[in-house]
Coordinates of C-alpha atoms in Angstrom, one line a residue:
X1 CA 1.7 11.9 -4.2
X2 CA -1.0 10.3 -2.5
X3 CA -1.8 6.6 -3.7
X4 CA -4.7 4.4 -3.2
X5 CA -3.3 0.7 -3.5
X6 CA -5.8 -2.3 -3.8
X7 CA -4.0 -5.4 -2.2
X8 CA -5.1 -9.2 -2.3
X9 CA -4.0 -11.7 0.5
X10 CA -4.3 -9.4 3.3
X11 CA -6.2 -11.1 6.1
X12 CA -5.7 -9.7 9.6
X13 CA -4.0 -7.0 11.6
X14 CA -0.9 -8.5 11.1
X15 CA -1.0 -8.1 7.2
X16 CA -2.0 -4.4 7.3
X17 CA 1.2 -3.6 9.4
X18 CA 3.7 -5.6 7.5
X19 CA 1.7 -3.6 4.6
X20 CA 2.6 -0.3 6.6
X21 CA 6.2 -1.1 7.2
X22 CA 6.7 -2.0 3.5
X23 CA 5.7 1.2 2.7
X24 CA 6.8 3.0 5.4
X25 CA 10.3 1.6 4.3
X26 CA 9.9 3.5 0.8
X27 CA 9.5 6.8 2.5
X28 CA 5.3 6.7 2.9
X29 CA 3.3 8.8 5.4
X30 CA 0.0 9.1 6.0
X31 CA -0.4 5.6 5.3
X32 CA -3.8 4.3 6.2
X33 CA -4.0 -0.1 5.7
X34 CA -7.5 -1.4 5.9
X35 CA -7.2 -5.6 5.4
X36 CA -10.8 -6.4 5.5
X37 CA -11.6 -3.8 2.5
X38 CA -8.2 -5.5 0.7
X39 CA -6.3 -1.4 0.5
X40 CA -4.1 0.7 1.3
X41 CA -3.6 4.8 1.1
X42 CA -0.4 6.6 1.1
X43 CA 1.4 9.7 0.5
X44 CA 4.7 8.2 -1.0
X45 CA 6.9 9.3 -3.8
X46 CA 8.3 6.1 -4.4
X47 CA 7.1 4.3 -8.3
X48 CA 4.5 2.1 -8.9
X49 CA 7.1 -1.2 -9.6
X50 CA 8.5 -0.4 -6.2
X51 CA 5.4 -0.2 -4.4
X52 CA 4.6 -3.7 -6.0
X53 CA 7.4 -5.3 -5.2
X54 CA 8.2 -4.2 -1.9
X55 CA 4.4 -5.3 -1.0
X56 CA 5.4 -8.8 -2.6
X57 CA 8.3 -9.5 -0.6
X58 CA 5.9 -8.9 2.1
X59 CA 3.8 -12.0 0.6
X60 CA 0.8 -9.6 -1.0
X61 CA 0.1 -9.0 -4.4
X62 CA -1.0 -5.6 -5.8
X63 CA -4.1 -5.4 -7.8
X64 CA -3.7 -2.4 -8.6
X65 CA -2.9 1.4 -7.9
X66 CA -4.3 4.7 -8.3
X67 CA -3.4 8.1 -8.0
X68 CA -5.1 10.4 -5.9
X69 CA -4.7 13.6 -7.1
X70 CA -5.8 16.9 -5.4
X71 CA -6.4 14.7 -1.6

């Protein structure tokens, strides 16, 4: 399912890749970070609470997610 995450605390390159390899670790592709617009967008199977939390332990908090349905 593609996902369009909103993430606060993101604030250079850096960020968006340790963004990517969280999610990359859950099983993402297609994953497109963008820091200075505070998102991300996915095609990952993995739930919402693991999403959160595996962005977390990257030091990022999720605002909030959406599902993209039909892109």
């Amino acid at each position: 399912m593609r996902k369009h995450i909103d993430i606060e605390g993101m604030s250079c390159e850096h960020c968006a890749n340790a963004v990517k390899s969280a999610l990359e670790e859950l099983g993402a592709v297609d994953i497109t970070v963008d820091y200075l617009a505070g998102y991300a967008n996915a095609e990952i199977d993995a739930e919402n609470d693991e999403i959160i939390e595996k962005i977390a332990d990257e030091g990022f908090e999720v605002e909030k997610i959406v599902d993209l349905h039909g892109e």
